[in-house]
XYZ file of C-alpha atoms in Angstrom:
339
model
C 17.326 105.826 95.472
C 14.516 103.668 94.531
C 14.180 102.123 91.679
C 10.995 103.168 89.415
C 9.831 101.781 86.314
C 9.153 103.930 83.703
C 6.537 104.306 82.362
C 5.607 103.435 78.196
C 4.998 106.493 75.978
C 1.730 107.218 75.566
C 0.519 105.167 78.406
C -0.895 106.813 81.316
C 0.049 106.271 84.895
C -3.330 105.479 86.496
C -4.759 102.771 83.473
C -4.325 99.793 86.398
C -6.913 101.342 88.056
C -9.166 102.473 85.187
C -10.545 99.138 84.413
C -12.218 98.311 88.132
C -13.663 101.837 87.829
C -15.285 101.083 84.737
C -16.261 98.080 86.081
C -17.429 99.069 88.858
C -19.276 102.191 87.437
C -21.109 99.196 85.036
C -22.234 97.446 88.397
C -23.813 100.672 89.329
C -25.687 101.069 86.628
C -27.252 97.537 86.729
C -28.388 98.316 90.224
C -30.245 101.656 89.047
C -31.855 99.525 86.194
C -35.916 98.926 87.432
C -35.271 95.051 87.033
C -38.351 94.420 89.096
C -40.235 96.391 87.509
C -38.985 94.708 83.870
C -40.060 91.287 85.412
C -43.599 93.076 86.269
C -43.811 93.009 82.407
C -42.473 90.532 81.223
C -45.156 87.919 81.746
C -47.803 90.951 80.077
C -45.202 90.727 76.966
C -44.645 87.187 76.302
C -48.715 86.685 76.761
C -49.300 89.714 74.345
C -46.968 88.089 71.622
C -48.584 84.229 72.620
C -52.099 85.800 71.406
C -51.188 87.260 69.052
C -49.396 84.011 67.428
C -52.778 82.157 68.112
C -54.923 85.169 66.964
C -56.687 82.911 64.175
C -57.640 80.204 67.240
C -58.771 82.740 69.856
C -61.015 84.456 67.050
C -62.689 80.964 66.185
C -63.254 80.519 69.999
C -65.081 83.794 70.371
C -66.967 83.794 66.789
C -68.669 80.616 68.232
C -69.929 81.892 71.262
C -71.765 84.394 69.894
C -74.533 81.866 68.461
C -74.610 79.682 72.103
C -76.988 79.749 74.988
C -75.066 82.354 77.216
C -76.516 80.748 80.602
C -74.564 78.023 79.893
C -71.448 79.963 78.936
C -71.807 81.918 82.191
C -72.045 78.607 83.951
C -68.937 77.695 82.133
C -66.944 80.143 83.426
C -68.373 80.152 86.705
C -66.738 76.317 87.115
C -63.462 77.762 85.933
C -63.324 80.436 88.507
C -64.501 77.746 90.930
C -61.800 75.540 89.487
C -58.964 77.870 91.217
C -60.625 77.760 94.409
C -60.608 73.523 94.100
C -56.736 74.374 93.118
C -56.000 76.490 96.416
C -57.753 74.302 98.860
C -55.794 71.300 97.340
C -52.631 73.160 97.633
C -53.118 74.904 101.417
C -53.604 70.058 102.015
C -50.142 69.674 100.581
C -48.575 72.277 103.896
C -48.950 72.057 107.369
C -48.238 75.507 107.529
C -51.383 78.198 107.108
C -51.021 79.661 103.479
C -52.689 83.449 103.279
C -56.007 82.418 101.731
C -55.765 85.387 99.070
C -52.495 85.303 98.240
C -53.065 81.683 97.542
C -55.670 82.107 95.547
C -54.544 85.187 93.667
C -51.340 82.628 93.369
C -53.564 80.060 91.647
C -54.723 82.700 88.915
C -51.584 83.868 88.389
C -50.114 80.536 87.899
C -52.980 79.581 85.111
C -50.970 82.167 83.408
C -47.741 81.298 83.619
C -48.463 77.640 82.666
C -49.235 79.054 79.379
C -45.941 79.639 78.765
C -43.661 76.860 79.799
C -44.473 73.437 78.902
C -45.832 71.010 80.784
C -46.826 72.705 84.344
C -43.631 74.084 84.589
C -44.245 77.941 84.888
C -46.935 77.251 87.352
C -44.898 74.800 89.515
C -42.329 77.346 89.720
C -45.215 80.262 90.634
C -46.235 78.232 93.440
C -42.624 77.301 94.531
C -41.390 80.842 94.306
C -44.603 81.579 96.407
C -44.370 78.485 99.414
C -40.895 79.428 99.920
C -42.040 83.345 100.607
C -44.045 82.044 103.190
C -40.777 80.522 104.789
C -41.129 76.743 103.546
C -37.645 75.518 103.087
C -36.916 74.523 99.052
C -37.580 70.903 99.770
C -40.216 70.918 101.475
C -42.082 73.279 99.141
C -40.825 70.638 95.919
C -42.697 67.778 98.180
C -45.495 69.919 98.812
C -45.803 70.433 94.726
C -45.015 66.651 94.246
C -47.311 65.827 96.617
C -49.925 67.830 94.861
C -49.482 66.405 91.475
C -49.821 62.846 93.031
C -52.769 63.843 94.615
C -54.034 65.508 91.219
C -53.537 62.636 89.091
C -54.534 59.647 91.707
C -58.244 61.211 91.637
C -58.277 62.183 87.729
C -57.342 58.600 86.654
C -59.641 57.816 89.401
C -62.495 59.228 88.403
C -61.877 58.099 84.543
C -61.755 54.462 85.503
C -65.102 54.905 87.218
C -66.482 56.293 84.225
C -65.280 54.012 81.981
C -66.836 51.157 83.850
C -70.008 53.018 84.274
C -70.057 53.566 80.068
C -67.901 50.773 79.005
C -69.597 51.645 75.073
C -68.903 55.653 75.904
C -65.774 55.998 73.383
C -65.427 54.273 70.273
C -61.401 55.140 69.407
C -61.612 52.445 67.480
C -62.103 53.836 64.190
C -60.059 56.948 65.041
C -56.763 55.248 66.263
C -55.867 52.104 63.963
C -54.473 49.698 66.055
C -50.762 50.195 64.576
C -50.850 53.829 66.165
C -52.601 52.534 69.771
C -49.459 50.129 69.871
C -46.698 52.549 69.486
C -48.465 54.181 71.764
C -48.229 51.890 74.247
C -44.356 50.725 73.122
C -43.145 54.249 73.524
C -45.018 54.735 77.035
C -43.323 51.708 78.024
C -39.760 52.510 76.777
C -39.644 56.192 78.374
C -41.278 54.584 81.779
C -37.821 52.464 81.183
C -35.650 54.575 80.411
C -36.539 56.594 83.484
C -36.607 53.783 85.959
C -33.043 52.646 84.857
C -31.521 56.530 84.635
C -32.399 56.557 88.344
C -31.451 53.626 89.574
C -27.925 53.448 87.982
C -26.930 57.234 88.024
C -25.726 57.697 91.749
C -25.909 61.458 92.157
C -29.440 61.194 90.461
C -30.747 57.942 92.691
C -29.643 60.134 96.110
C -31.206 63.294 95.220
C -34.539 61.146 94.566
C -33.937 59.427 97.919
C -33.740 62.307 99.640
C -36.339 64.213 97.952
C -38.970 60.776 98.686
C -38.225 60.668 101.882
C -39.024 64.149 102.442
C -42.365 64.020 100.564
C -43.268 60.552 102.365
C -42.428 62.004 106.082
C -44.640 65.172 104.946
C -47.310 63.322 103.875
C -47.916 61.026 106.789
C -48.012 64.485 108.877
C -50.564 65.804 106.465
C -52.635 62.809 106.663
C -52.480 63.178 111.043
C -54.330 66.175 110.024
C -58.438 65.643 108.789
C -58.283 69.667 107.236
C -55.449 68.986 105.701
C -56.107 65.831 104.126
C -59.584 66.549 103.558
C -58.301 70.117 101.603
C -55.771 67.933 99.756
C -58.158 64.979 98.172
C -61.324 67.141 98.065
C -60.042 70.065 96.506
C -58.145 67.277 93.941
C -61.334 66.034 93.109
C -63.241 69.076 92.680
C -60.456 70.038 90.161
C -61.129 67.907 87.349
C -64.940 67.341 87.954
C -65.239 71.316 87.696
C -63.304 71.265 84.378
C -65.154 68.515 82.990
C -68.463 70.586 84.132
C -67.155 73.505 82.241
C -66.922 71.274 79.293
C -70.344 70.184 79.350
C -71.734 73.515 80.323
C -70.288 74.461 76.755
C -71.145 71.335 75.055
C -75.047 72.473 76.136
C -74.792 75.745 75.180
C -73.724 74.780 71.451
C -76.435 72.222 71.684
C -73.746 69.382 71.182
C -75.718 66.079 70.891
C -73.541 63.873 73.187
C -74.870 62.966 76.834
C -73.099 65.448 79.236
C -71.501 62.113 81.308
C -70.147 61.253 77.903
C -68.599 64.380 78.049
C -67.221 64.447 80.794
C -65.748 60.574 80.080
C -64.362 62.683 76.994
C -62.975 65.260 78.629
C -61.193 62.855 81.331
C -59.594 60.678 78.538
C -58.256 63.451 76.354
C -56.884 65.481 79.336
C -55.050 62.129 80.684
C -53.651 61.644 76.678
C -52.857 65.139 76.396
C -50.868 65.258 79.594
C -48.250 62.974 77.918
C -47.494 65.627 75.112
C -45.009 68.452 76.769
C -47.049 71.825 75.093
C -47.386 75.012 77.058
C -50.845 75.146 79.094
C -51.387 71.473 76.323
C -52.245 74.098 73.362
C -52.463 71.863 70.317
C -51.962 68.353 72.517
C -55.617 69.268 74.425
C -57.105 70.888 71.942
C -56.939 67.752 69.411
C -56.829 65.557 72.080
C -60.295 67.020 73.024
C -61.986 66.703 69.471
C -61.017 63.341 69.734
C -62.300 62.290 72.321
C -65.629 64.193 71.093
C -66.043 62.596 68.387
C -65.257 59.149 69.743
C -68.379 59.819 72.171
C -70.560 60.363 69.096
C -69.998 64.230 68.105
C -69.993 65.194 64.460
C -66.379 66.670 63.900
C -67.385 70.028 63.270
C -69.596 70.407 66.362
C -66.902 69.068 68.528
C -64.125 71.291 66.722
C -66.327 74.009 67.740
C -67.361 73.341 71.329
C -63.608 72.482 72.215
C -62.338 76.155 70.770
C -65.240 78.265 72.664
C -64.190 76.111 75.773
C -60.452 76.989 75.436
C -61.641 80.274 74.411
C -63.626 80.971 78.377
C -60.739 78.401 79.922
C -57.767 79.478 78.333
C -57.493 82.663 76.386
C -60.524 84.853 78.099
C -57.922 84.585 81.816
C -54.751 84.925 79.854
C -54.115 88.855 80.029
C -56.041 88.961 83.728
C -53.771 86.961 85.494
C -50.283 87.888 83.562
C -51.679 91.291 85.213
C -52.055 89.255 88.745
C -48.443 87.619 88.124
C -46.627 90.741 87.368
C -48.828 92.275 90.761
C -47.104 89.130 92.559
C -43.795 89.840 91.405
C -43.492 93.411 92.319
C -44.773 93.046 95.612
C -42.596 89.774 96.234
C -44.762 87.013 96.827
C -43.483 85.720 93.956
């Protein structure tokens, strides 16, 4: 006869196999849950609770359009829509590969949105990630592509600043608005994270490969881009077009309030403040542009309160009137999967 062990009082036989049921029977509730259709929302939630948190900033915007020129204002946000157009040409230059035109742009809108909530580009790099590798880009070719893009982005912004400066060497006087303690730990703390980066890189091994690799891709992609005169053309033009059409938007604003600064002294203003403002890690640069913009404003010759107000109605059309629009567009892209 067998042996059998009995079992403990109170203990029923089949408890070994009561947990994995449970468990299981948790799994299978998980997979009912409508988690895409949670993530539809989610974007729509966090920008509902982000305006309302600025609620005293987007009101200021709007009060002051209601005493501008609205030709101007509708010029304004004319050269933002524009804007995402620049965007999507520049990113169909970064791939050799044919992006769907809509999606792409619908992509671009969608991402405006997301960069609102993560700091510094990061929910819009990961938008247009999530979308290149839909359309069956590998991961790391889609991270050169986005690399490539930012390069691209920032080459022709600085670009364009340094023209303008030379143009209107006497454009910004910072001189009474920065002290030069403040300029140089600036520049000393510039320096020391460009450092700090540099050496992190080159001493960390797993680090130093994975940047290898990753350059290597990005520089092999880029010479094919270049082979091509659409592509190329679609990468540089539509990186140009970016910034000039947001520095237009600026001065379309700056007219409409009457602001009594020459419109290329805007734009010089504008070009500055965004380059500044890029340093500062904020979520779509809320706060880091915004002051960084009434700067800038002033240093061109603005009054203070004129340039206060013709930076909040221009955050107001670039910023805050898209907001809820394209968290609708994102949450569109994530239940049909493109995103």
């Amino acid at each position: 006869m067998p042996d059998v062990m009995p079992c403990p009082a109170g203990q029923p036989l089949e408890q070994p196999l009561d947990q994995p049921v449970k468990r299981a029977g948790r799994w299978a509730l998980l997979r009912r849950l409508p988690l895409r259709q949670i993530l539809c929302l989610l974007p729509l939630l966090v920008v509902g609770y982000w305006v309302v948190q600025h609620r005293s900033l987007i009101g200021s915007g709007a009060r002051q359009m209601f005493t501008a020129n609205p030709y101007w204002l509708l010029t304004a946000v004319a050269t933002t829509g524009l804007g995402w157009v620049a965007v999507s040409f520049a990113r169909q230059g970064t791939v050799l590969e044919r992006l769907p035109a809509g999606r792409l742009f619908a992509t671009q809108f969608a991402a405006g949105a997301a960069n609102h909530l993560l700091p510094s580009g990061i929910g819009a790099s990961a938008v247009n990630i999530r979308f290149m590798t839909g359309c069956g880009l590998p991961p790391a070719r889609s991270s050169a592509a986005l690399a490539l893009y930012f390069l691209a982005e920032a080459t022709t912004r600085v670009g364009l600043l340094v023209v303008l400066l030379l143009v209107f060497p006497q454009a910004l006087r910072l001189g009474p608005l920065l002290p030069e303690s403040v300029s140089g730990m600036v520049v000393a703390g510039a320096v020391v994270a460009a450092g700090a980066l540099v050496a992190g890189v080159a001493l960390i091994r797993p680090v130093r490969r994975i940047v290898v690799r990753f350059f290597r891709t990005a520089m092999a992609d880029a010479r094919s881009l270049h082979l091509r005169p659409s592509r190329a053309l679609a990468l540089w033009g539509g990186s140009l077009a970016f910034p000039l059409l947001q520095a237009a938007g600026l001065v379309a604003v700056a007219l409409a309030l009457e602001l009594e600064v020459r419109p290329a002294h805007v734009m010089l203003a504008y070009l500055a403040a965004t380059a500044v403002a890029a340093v500062v890690p904020s979520p779509g640069g809320i706060g880091s542009v915004d002051a960084a913009l009434v700067i800038a404003l002033v240093a061109a010759g603005a009054p203070v309160e004129a340039a206060t107000s013709t930076v909040l109605a221009y955050r107001f059309i670039t910023v805050w009137l898209p907001l809820i629009p394209g968290a609708l567009v994102l949450g569109g892209l994530v239940r049909s999967k493109i995103v």
